[in-house]
Coordinates of C-alpha atoms in Angstrom, one line a residue:
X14 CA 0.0 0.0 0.0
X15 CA 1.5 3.4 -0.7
X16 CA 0.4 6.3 1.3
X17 CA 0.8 9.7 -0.5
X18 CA -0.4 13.1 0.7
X19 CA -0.4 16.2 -1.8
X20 CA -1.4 19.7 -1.7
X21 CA -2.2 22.0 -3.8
X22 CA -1.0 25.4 -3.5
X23 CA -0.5 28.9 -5.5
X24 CA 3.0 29.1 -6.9
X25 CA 4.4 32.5 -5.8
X26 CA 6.3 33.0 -8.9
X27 CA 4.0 32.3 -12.0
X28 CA 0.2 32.5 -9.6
X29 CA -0.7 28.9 -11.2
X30 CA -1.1 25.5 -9.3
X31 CA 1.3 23.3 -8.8
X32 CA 1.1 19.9 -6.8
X33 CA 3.1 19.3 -4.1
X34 CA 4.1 16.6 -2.0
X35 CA 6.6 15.0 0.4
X36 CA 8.8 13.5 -2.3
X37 CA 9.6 17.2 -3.7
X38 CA 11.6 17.9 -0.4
X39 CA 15.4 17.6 0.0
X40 CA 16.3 18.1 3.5
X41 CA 20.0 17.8 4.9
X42 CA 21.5 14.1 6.2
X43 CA 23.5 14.1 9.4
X44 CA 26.4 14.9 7.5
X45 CA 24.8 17.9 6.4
X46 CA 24.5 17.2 2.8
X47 CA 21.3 17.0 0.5
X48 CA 18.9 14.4 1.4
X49 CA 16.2 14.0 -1.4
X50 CA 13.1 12.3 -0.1
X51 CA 12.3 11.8 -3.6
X52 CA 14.8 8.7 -3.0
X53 CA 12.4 6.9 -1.6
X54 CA 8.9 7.7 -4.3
X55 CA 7.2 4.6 -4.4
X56 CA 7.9 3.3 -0.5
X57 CA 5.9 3.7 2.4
X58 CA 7.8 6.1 4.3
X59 CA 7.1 6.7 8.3
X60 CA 8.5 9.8 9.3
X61 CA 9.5 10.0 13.5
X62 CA 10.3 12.9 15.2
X63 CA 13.2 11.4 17.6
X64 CA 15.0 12.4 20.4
X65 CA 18.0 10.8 22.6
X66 CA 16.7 12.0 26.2
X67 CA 13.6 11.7 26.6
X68 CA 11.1 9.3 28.3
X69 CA 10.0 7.5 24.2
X70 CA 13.7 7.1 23.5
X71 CA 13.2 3.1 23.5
X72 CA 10.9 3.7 20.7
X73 CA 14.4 3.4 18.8
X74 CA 14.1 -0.4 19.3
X75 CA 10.7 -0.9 17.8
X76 CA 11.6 1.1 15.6
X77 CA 14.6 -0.6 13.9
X78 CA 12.1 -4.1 14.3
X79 CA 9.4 -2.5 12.3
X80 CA 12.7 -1.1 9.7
X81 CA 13.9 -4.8 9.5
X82 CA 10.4 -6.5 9.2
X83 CA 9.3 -4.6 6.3
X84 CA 12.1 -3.9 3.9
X85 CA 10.7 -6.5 1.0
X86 CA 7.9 -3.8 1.1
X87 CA 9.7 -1.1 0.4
X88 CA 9.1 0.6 3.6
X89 CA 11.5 3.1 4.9
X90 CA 11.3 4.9 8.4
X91 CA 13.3 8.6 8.2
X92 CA 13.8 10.1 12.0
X93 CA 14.0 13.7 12.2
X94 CA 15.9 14.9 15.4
X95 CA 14.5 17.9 17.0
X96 CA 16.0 19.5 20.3
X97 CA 12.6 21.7 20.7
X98 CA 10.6 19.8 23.6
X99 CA 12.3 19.7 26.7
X100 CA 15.7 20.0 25.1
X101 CA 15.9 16.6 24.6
X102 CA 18.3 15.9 21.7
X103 CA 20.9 18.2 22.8
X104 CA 23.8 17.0 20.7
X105 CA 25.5 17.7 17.1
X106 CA 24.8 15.0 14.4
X107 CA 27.8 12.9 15.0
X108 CA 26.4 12.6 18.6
X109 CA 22.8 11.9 17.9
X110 CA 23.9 8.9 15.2
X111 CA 26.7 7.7 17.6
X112 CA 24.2 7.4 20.3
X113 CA 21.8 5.9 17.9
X114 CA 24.4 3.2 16.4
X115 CA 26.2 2.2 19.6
X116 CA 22.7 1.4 21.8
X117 CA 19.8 0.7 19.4
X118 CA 21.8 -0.5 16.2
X119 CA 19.9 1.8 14.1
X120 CA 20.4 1.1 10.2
X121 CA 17.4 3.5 9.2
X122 CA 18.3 7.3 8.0
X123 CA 18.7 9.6 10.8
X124 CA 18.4 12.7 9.2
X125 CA 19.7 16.2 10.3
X126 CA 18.4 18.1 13.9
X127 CA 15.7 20.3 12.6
X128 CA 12.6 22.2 14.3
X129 CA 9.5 21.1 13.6
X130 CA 8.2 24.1 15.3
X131 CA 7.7 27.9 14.8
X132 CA 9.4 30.6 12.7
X133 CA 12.2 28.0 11.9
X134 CA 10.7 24.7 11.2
X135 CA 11.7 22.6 8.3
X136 CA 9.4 23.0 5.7
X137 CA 8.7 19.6 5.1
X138 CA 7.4 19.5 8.6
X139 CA 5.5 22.7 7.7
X140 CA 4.1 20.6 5.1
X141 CA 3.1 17.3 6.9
X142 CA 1.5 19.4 9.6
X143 CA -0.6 21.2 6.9
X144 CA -1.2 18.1 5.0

């Protein structure tokens, strides 16, 4: 089953519409480089707003199941660090997929600390939260 949200929205430069949806993003790896979510058009794709501190941290283990159950389906979970509740993921990049590596074995993208929240969010949480 593929799951696919678009919305449709006035194009600032020409005042046409244009469709738009979650594959159009490219959002920055934990290395800081492009990451375009058009990669994965086609897969399921769960997107998890992570942190290292906090009291759902486990999820991390359920997390990496779910990744390992259903790669024949082309499922793909993408976490999105976010330090903005409770400063919870405090660290740089490196930190966050050390911490993620060395006690939950994670093999699924951790992408880039964004905010999912206010004047600075990502946009491609702008648009899932809109969506």
């Amino acid at each position: 089953y593929k799951i696919l949200v678009t919305q449709t929205e006035l194009s600032p430069n020409k005042g046409t519409l244009m469709e738009k949806n979650f594959f159009d993003f490219t959002v920055k790896s934990a290395q800081m480089t492009d990451y375009d979510l058009s990669l994965h058009k086609g897969k399921v794709v769960l997107v998890v707003n992570v942190a290292s501190r906090c009291g759902f941290t486990p999820q991390y283990t359920g997390l990496e199941q779910l990744y390992q159950t259903f790669p024949k389906y082309q499922f793909v979970i993408l976490g999105f660090p976010c330090n903005q509740f409770g400063a919870q993921e405090p660290g740089s990049n490196q930190e966050i997929l050390d911490f993620c590596e060395m006690n939950y074995k994670i093999s699924f993208p951790v992408l880039a600390k964004i905010d999912v929240n206010g004047s600075e969010a990502a946009p491609v949480y702008n648009y899932l939260k809109e969506s």
